[in-house]
Amino acid sequence: MSLLAAAAMSADTAAVLLRENGPVEMASAVLHFVVAIVAAGIWFRQGGLAGLIALGALLLGVRELDWHHAFTTYGLFNLRQYLRPEVPVLEKLASAGTVLLIGTVVVALLIRSLDHIKHLVTRRPPAAYGAIVLVAYLPALKILDAIPRWFREADSALPATALKYARALEEINELWLPVLVLLFLLQLYLPPQTRQRNAVPSYQGAHR
């Protein structure tokens, strides 16, 4: 689908739609935030993995908007932010505190999700295969995102047509990511009357 979309776009249209902070990227961010809200609502009612999913979707939405770079010199997750002398000490401390807070919340949510994860691994309900798809999808997106940078670092450049296809593959597949996460949530948290024998059990109150 991404390749078909790229083939249908002119170079000018692709430059507008697929640019950084362009319409497709903004739509991806909005969808991530919607998924974060839905997952947070599910987590408050049922617990389980929805809390981790909510946090992950929130962070992905923030990444799409480049907010992790907007208020720092090099970015929250860039080692140069903490090692380079030109970064003010207070900025380093604030950045490190933010990363520590995020890490602490991730660990806490992970601990509260262990039973849910164990169920997925041992019982292998349909949602387990959705998890596998997501685990494979994320590094694939990272590779697509890095391809143009690899060419720049090698003092080369992709031809305009190849760059258009690479950008389309990256941005449109990133747009699909929150949709896949939402489908994974539906697999995890179907209403009790529609669950199959191996579906995930209720996690009501597990996060408390």
Short mmCIF file of C-alpha atoms in Angstrom, two decimals:
data_model
loop_
_atom_site.label_atom_id
_atom_site.label_comp_id
_atom_site.label_asym_id
_atom_site.label_seq_id
_atom_site.Cartn_x
_atom_site.Cartn_y
_atom_site.Cartn_z
CA MET A 1 0.00 0.00 0.00
CA SER A 2 2.84 2.38 0.82
CA LEU A 3 4.49 1.70 -2.53
CA LEU A 4 1.21 2.24 -4.37
CA ALA A 5 0.71 5.53 -2.55
CA ALA A 6 4.23 6.61 -3.47
CA ALA A 7 3.69 5.64 -7.11
CA ALA A 8 0.50 7.70 -7.22
CA MET A 9 2.19 10.82 -5.81
CA SER A 10 4.11 13.37 -7.77
CA ALA A 11 7.42 14.49 -6.30
CA ASP A 12 5.85 17.80 -5.23
CA THR A 13 2.88 16.10 -3.57
CA ALA A 14 5.15 13.68 -1.75
CA ALA A 15 7.31 16.57 -0.55
CA VAL A 16 4.25 18.24 0.98
CA LEU A 17 2.54 15.19 2.47
CA LEU A 18 5.59 13.25 3.65
CA ARG A 19 7.80 16.04 4.94
CA GLU A 20 8.87 16.27 8.59
CA ASN A 21 5.93 17.55 10.66
CA GLY A 22 3.78 17.26 7.56
CA PRO A 23 0.16 16.05 7.32
CA VAL A 24 0.96 12.32 7.42
CA GLU A 25 3.30 12.69 10.39
CA MET A 26 0.78 14.86 12.25
CA ALA A 27 -1.95 12.27 11.60
CA SER A 28 0.34 9.57 13.02
CA ALA A 29 0.90 11.62 16.17
CA VAL A 30 -2.84 12.22 16.65
CA LEU A 31 -3.56 8.50 16.25
CA HIS A 32 -0.87 7.62 18.80
CA PHE A 33 -2.44 10.02 21.31
CA VAL A 34 -5.89 8.52 20.65
CA VAL A 35 -4.49 5.04 21.28
CA ALA A 36 -2.81 6.31 24.47
CA ILE A 37 -6.14 7.66 25.77
CA VAL A 38 -8.02 4.46 24.88
CA ALA A 39 -5.33 2.25 26.44
CA ALA A 40 -5.19 4.37 29.60
CA GLY A 41 -8.95 4.08 29.96
CA ILE A 42 -8.77 0.30 29.60
CA TRP A 43 -5.89 0.09 32.09
CA PHE A 44 -7.75 2.02 34.78
CA ARG A 45 -10.63 -0.46 34.46
CA GLN A 46 -8.83 -3.75 33.83
CA GLY A 47 -5.09 -3.33 34.36
CA GLY A 48 -2.73 -5.64 32.48
CA LEU A 49 -0.59 -4.55 29.53
CA ALA A 50 -2.79 -1.60 28.62
CA GLY A 51 -0.76 0.69 30.89
CA LEU A 52 2.49 -0.05 29.08
CA ILE A 53 0.71 0.33 25.75
CA ALA A 54 -0.68 3.71 26.82
CA LEU A 55 2.77 4.96 27.82
CA GLY A 56 4.36 3.58 24.65
CA ALA A 57 1.72 5.23 22.44
CA LEU A 58 2.19 8.53 24.28
CA LEU A 59 5.96 8.41 23.77
CA LEU A 60 5.55 7.51 20.09
CA GLY A 61 3.22 10.47 19.62
CA VAL A 62 5.75 12.75 21.32
CA ARG A 63 8.47 11.34 19.06
CA GLU A 64 6.41 12.00 15.93
CA LEU A 65 6.17 15.66 16.96
CA ASP A 66 9.89 15.75 17.86
CA TRP A 67 9.09 17.08 21.32
CA HIS A 68 11.98 15.04 22.73
CA HIS A 69 14.27 17.35 20.73
CA ALA A 70 12.31 20.57 21.03
CA PHE A 71 13.36 21.54 24.56
CA THR A 72 16.89 20.15 24.64
CA THR A 73 20.13 20.73 22.77
CA TYR A 74 20.57 17.23 21.37
CA GLY A 75 17.50 15.29 22.53
CA LEU A 76 16.54 13.40 25.66
CA PHE A 77 17.81 10.04 24.44
CA ASN A 78 21.03 11.22 22.79
CA LEU A 79 24.26 10.60 24.72
CA ARG A 80 25.63 13.93 23.50
CA GLN A 81 22.98 15.63 25.60
CA TYR A 82 24.78 14.40 28.71
CA LEU A 83 28.41 14.30 27.55
CA ARG A 84 28.92 17.50 25.56
CA PRO A 85 30.27 20.49 27.51
CA GLU A 86 28.12 23.07 25.68
CA VAL A 87 24.93 21.63 27.21
CA PRO A 88 24.13 23.57 30.41
CA VAL A 89 24.32 21.57 33.62
CA LEU A 90 20.72 22.37 34.58
CA GLU A 91 19.55 21.16 31.18
CA LYS A 92 21.49 17.93 31.64
CA LEU A 93 19.93 17.42 35.06
CA ALA A 94 16.42 18.14 33.79
CA SER A 95 16.92 15.78 30.85
CA ALA A 96 18.33 13.03 33.06
CA GLY A 97 15.48 13.47 35.53
CA THR A 98 12.92 13.17 32.74
CA VAL A 99 14.54 9.99 31.37
CA LEU A 100 14.75 8.56 34.91
CA LEU A 101 11.07 9.30 35.49
CA ILE A 102 10.08 7.64 32.22
CA GLY A 103 12.26 4.62 33.02
CA THR A 104 10.76 4.31 36.50
CA VAL A 105 7.21 4.39 35.14
CA VAL A 106 8.10 1.80 32.48
CA VAL A 107 9.57 -0.56 35.10
CA ALA A 108 6.58 -0.10 37.41
CA LEU A 109 4.09 -0.79 34.59
CA LEU A 110 6.17 -3.75 33.42
CA ILE A 111 6.12 -5.31 36.89
CA ARG A 112 2.34 -4.91 37.05
CA SER A 113 2.03 -6.48 33.59
CA LEU A 114 4.07 -9.63 34.29
CA ASP A 115 1.04 -11.87 34.76
CA HIS A 116 -0.44 -10.61 31.53
CA ILE A 117 2.82 -11.16 29.66
CA LYS A 118 3.18 -14.65 31.15
CA HIS A 119 -0.33 -15.49 29.94
CA LEU A 120 0.54 -14.37 26.40
CA VAL A 121 3.72 -16.46 26.37
CA THR A 122 2.32 -19.63 27.95
CA ARG A 123 -1.25 -19.71 26.64
CA ARG A 124 -0.61 -18.12 23.24
CA PRO A 125 -3.99 -16.52 22.65
CA PRO A 126 -4.54 -14.68 19.33
CA ALA A 127 -3.14 -11.49 20.88
CA ALA A 128 0.25 -13.20 21.25
CA TYR A 129 0.61 -13.22 17.47
CA GLY A 130 -0.39 -9.57 17.36
CA ALA A 131 2.44 -8.89 19.81
CA ILE A 132 4.89 -10.71 17.52
CA VAL A 133 3.78 -8.55 14.59
CA LEU A 134 4.37 -5.38 16.60
CA VAL A 135 7.78 -6.56 17.84
CA ALA A 136 8.85 -7.15 14.21
CA TYR A 137 7.20 -3.98 12.91
CA LEU A 138 8.97 -1.51 15.20
CA PRO A 139 12.59 -2.30 14.21
CA ALA A 140 11.54 -2.42 10.54
CA LEU A 141 10.25 1.16 10.88
CA LYS A 142 13.51 2.17 12.58
CA ILE A 143 15.50 0.79 9.66
CA LEU A 144 13.31 2.62 7.12
CA ASP A 145 13.79 5.84 9.08
CA ALA A 146 17.58 5.39 9.09
CA ILE A 147 18.12 4.64 5.38
CA PRO A 148 18.31 8.29 4.16
CA ARG A 149 20.60 9.14 7.09
CA TRP A 150 22.92 6.24 6.24
CA PHE A 151 23.31 7.64 2.72
CA ARG A 152 24.00 11.14 4.07
CA GLU A 153 26.63 9.84 6.48
CA ALA A 154 28.28 8.04 3.56
CA ASP A 155 28.46 11.39 1.69
CA SER A 156 25.95 10.10 -0.80
CA ALA A 157 22.30 10.72 -1.51
CA LEU A 158 19.34 8.69 -2.66
CA PRO A 159 17.96 9.59 -6.09
CA ALA A 160 14.80 11.70 -5.87
CA THR A 161 12.54 8.82 -6.87
CA ALA A 162 14.15 6.41 -4.41
CA LEU A 163 13.92 9.04 -1.66
CA LYS A 164 10.23 9.50 -2.38
CA TYR A 165 9.60 5.76 -2.05
CA ALA A 166 11.72 5.54 1.10
CA ARG A 167 9.83 8.44 2.71
CA ALA A 168 6.49 6.91 1.69
CA LEU A 169 7.42 3.54 3.15
CA GLU A 170 8.51 5.17 6.40
CA GLU A 171 5.71 7.71 6.93
CA ILE A 172 2.77 5.62 5.74
CA ASN A 173 3.89 2.58 7.69
CA GLU A 174 4.33 4.80 10.74
CA LEU A 175 0.75 5.91 10.17
CA TRP A 176 -0.31 2.25 10.28
CA LEU A 177 1.52 1.60 13.56
CA PRO A 178 -1.12 3.10 15.92
CA VAL A 179 -3.81 1.24 13.97
CA LEU A 180 -1.98 -2.04 14.59
CA VAL A 181 -1.57 -1.18 18.27
CA LEU A 182 -5.31 -0.46 18.53
CA LEU A 183 -6.09 -3.83 16.92
CA PHE A 184 -3.73 -5.48 19.40
CA LEU A 185 -5.65 -3.81 22.24
CA LEU A 186 -8.90 -5.20 20.87
CA GLN A 187 -7.36 -8.66 20.78
CA LEU A 188 -6.25 -8.30 24.39
CA TYR A 189 -9.44 -6.85 25.83
CA LEU A 190 -12.46 -8.32 24.07
CA PRO A 191 -15.69 -8.27 26.09
CA PRO A 192 -16.03 -11.44 28.21
CA GLN A 193 -18.96 -12.80 26.21
CA THR A 194 -16.91 -12.77 23.00
CA ARG A 195 -13.68 -14.21 24.32
CA GLN A 196 -12.43 -17.57 23.18
CA ARG A 197 -11.27 -20.23 25.61
CA ASN A 198 -7.65 -18.98 25.58
CA ALA A 199 -8.43 -15.28 25.65
CA VAL A 200 -6.78 -13.03 28.21
CA PRO A 201 -8.56 -13.21 31.59
CA SER A 202 -9.87 -10.16 33.37
CA TYR A 203 -7.23 -7.97 34.98
CA GLN A 204 -9.67 -5.83 36.90
CA GLY A 205 -7.76 -4.12 39.69
CA ALA A 206 -4.44 -5.75 38.80
CA HIS A 207 -2.76 -2.36 38.58
CA ARG A 208 -3.85 -1.22 41.99
#
